Every structure is written in C-alpha cells, then in structure tokens.
Amino acid sequence: MFTLIDGQAVAANIKTTIAEKLATYKLKNGSVPTLAVFIVGDNPASKVYVAGKERATELVGIRSIVERLPQDTTEAQLIAKIAEHNADDSIHGILVQLPLPTHIDAMRVTIAIAPEKDVDGFHPVNVGLLSIGTPQFIPCTPYGIMKLLETYNINPAGKLAVIVGRSNIVGKPIANLLLQADATVALCHSKTSDLKELCKQADILIAAVGKPNVITREYVKSGAVVIDVGINRLADGKLCGDVDFESVNKVASAITPVPKGVGPMTIAMLMQNTLEAYERFAGNNP
Ligand code: NAP
C-alpha cells in the first residue's frame, strides 16, 4: 500500500491541539505565550518564512513580536536586543531568522539567546542536550519529521535510515533522533562515495540536500519511506523538493510531497516548542 504523507493535515492537527490548550490556559490565568522573532535586512525568502510564522502564531493564540532590523544592524546591536528579550519574563521564545547579513556571525548570535528561550534548538547547550538524549528543544524540522513518522506508525527501530545532508539544522539532529529511536543511521554528504548504493539500502531515506530532484528512483529501494526536506524554487517559480517525486512515488511505500510535506510541520513544531517553553517557564501547569 502506498501512503502520501500529508504534512499539512498533521501540522493542522498539531496547531489545533496547541490552540485548544492555550485557550484553556488563557481562561485559567490570562497569560499568553510569546514568541519574539528577529529578522535583519531584506532577504525575500526570510520575509516569507517570518510571515508564515506570524500567521501560525495568530492561528494558535501565541503572541508574536517581530523585530524588523535594518540590513546595517551591527552584531553588537542585535545581541543587545536579544539580551533585552532574554531578560523579559513576558517573552518565552526567541528566534533569529537565518541567514543573517554576512557582517554578523550567526553562531555568536545563536549563543546570545538564552537556552531556555531557544525555540529553534540551535544553541550549543540545546544541541548537546539533544545529542545525549535529554532534549530541551528539538530543532523544528527534525522534530516535525519524527512527528510525521510517529503519526503514520513508521517505527524507525531496527531500520536502516540513510540521511543525505549533514547540516546542523536538519541532517545532524535528525540523525541523532533516529539513532535514539533505535534506527541504524548513515549520515551522508557531498563527499560520500557510492551514495546511490547506500541510499538504495535505506528503509527510511531522508533528503536534505537543497538541490532539485537529485534523489531519483534509482536511489530508492522498493518499499522505502522517503522524506523530502528540500525546498527548491525552479526557474518557473514552482517549488520542488530534493526528491524526484514523480519517479520515486512509484517505488516508495510512503513519501512526503513538496510542498505540503515537511514544510508545514516545521512551523507547527515551532508553535509546539514555544508552547513547551511557556509551560516550562510557568511551571508546567500555567
Ligand atoms: P545545507 O546546510 O546547505 O546542507 C546541505 C547538505 O547537503 C550538506 O551536508 C551537503 O554536503 C549535502 N550535499 C550537497 N550536495 C550533495 C550531493 N550532490 N550529494 C550528497 N550530499 C550533498 O542545507 P540545509 O539547511 O540542511 O537544507 C537542505 C534543504 O532543506 C534545503 O533545500 C532547504 O531549503 C531545505 N529545508 C527545508 C526545511 C523545511 O521546513 N522543509 C527546513 C530547513 C531546510 P557537505 O556537508 O559535504 O557540503
């Protein structure tokens, strides 16, 4: 049986559950979880992503503060603003939309966010906690992938999971999560030899490459579960993933489409992380 994994529907359910929970919290004590988002400069893709995050916060009942800073903002100015939000008890989650202008060091900025408000899960403290299996925040995209697998009863235990792409925001954390879910994990990259042969053995194949349609049918074992993280914009303006959907869906047992696969889950899990930050701040029973 073939399954089209519907990330949009799963994300909608998650957001509804969060909205219901927040409505009861609001009735109880009137407090509102708050997410602060920093965007520096005019990157068009970043603007689209931030707008999507703002829409989701409105939908679930999270208050959002978007700090739009000019392109020439200095690293020190940005870090000073983050420090203000770190010290503000009415703000529960903070994220800085990447990429930042080249004159700002993204890692120094990430480290400036208080780990207990780091809803993206990129702070080294949160990376470390995740890697030893006691996460405080799970980065949103890998968190979303694990939720999709869980929702569709795909248990990674004992399976061979092959991940193509070793970024800090997708590849490495999903490798860790799958390992903790008892999969055997191969984390691949641009220097991996025999990538096709390796991918072909995968029970779960995750593509996080950032190149349109690089994973074709020849890379996929019959019956494999294929998760496409890639978001690539083609010359005609259409979005496509890293997986050649039209050929791979003929061999995979389950596959995420692009759009409406992993993308909506990333935003839903950001809402979930903000809720979790708020619940921890308020003592788990706001
Ligand atoms: P990234 O930091 O650019 O990393 C890409 C990875 O792919 C690197 O590890 C690179 O290897 C590897 N790679 C590149 N070409 C390859 C090839 N031909 N064969 C094997 N590996 C290759 O990317 P990212 O930030 O993880 O994002 C990956 C994709 O996911 C992008 O399209 C991005 O837009 C998308 N994305 C989507 C979401 C979502 O919500 N759906 C969230 C985040 C990212 P090296 O390390 O050797 O260079």
Tab-separated table of N, CA and C in Angstrom, residues 5 17 38 43 54 59 72 76-77 82 140 167 169 176 182 197 200 214 221 238 245 247 253 277:
chain	number	residue	atom	x	y	z
A	5	ILE	N	2.277	11.023	2.543
A	5	ILE	CA	2.318	11.585	3.907
A	5	ILE	C	1.878	13.049	3.849
A	17	THR	N	-4.519	21.336	18.382
A	17	THR	CA	-4.305	20.872	19.758
A	17	THR	C	-3.647	21.976	20.597
A	38	PHE	N	13.417	37.792	15.306
A	38	PHE	CA	14.264	38.848	14.742
A	38	PHE	C	14.485	38.565	13.264
A	43	ASN	N	16.086	39.997	3.039
A	43	ASN	CA	16.072	38.725	2.305
A	43	ASN	C	14.618	38.311	2.019
A	54	GLU	N	4.343	34.222	11.649
A	54	GLU	CA	3.386	35.159	12.268
A	54	GLU	C	1.950	34.654	12.114
A	59	LEU	N	-2.930	32.060	14.568
A	59	LEU	CA	-3.888	30.955	14.498
A	59	LEU	C	-3.985	30.191	15.817
A	72	ASP	N	21.955	47.139	7.947
A	72	ASP	CA	23.240	47.588	8.521
A	72	ASP	C	23.279	47.473	10.049
A	76	ALA	N	26.661	43.681	17.497
A	76	ALA	CA	26.503	44.117	18.901
A	76	ALA	C	25.078	44.629	19.152
A	77	GLN	N	24.534	45.357	18.189
A	77	GLN	CA	23.157	45.873	18.358
A	77	GLN	C	22.157	44.711	18.427
A	82	ILE	N	18.676	41.042	21.743
A	82	ILE	CA	18.378	39.682	22.218
A	82	ILE	C	18.472	39.655	23.747
A	140	CYS	N	13.075	22.401	14.874
A	140	CYS	CA	11.694	22.234	14.395
A	140	CYS	C	11.552	21.258	13.224
A	167	SER	N	23.654	19.045	7.656
A	167	SER	CA	23.624	20.386	8.258
A	167	SER	C	23.299	20.293	9.751
A	169	ILE	N	21.101	22.073	11.188
A	169	ILE	CA	19.677	22.309	11.477
A	169	ILE	C	18.789	21.142	11.051
A	176	ASN	N	20.576	12.095	14.997
A	176	ASN	CA	20.542	11.826	16.439
A	176	ASN	C	19.196	11.265	16.889
A	182	ASP	N	16.337	4.072	17.832
A	182	ASP	CA	16.859	2.724	17.559
A	182	ASP	C	16.981	2.352	16.090
A	197	GLU	N	24.281	3.652	-3.970
A	197	GLU	CA	24.215	2.286	-3.403
A	197	GLU	C	23.756	2.304	-1.954
A	200	LYS	N	20.090	3.180	-1.675
A	200	LYS	CA	19.280	2.065	-2.161
A	200	LYS	C	19.029	1.000	-1.095
A	214	VAL	N	17.458	15.579	-6.945
A	214	VAL	CA	18.693	14.766	-7.026
A	214	VAL	C	18.453	13.307	-6.650
A	221	LYS	N	15.025	2.053	-2.588
A	221	LYS	CA	14.641	0.638	-2.515
A	221	LYS	C	13.122	0.529	-2.595
A	238	LYS	N	7.975	27.558	-9.522
A	238	LYS	CA	7.383	26.451	-8.752
A	238	LYS	C	8.363	25.922	-7.708
A	245	PHE	N	9.774	13.366	-7.215
A	245	PHE	CA	8.540	12.774	-6.702
A	245	PHE	C	7.887	11.835	-7.713
A	247	SER	N	8.957	9.958	-10.100
A	247	SER	CA	9.517	8.616	-10.293
A	247	SER	C	9.587	7.854	-8.964
A	253	SER	N	7.098	3.202	-0.339
A	253	SER	CA	5.831	2.811	0.301
A	253	SER	C	5.140	4.039	0.878
A	277	ALA	N	8.169	25.966	25.851
A	277	ALA	CA	8.964	26.977	26.578
A	277	ALA	C	8.082	27.660	27.619
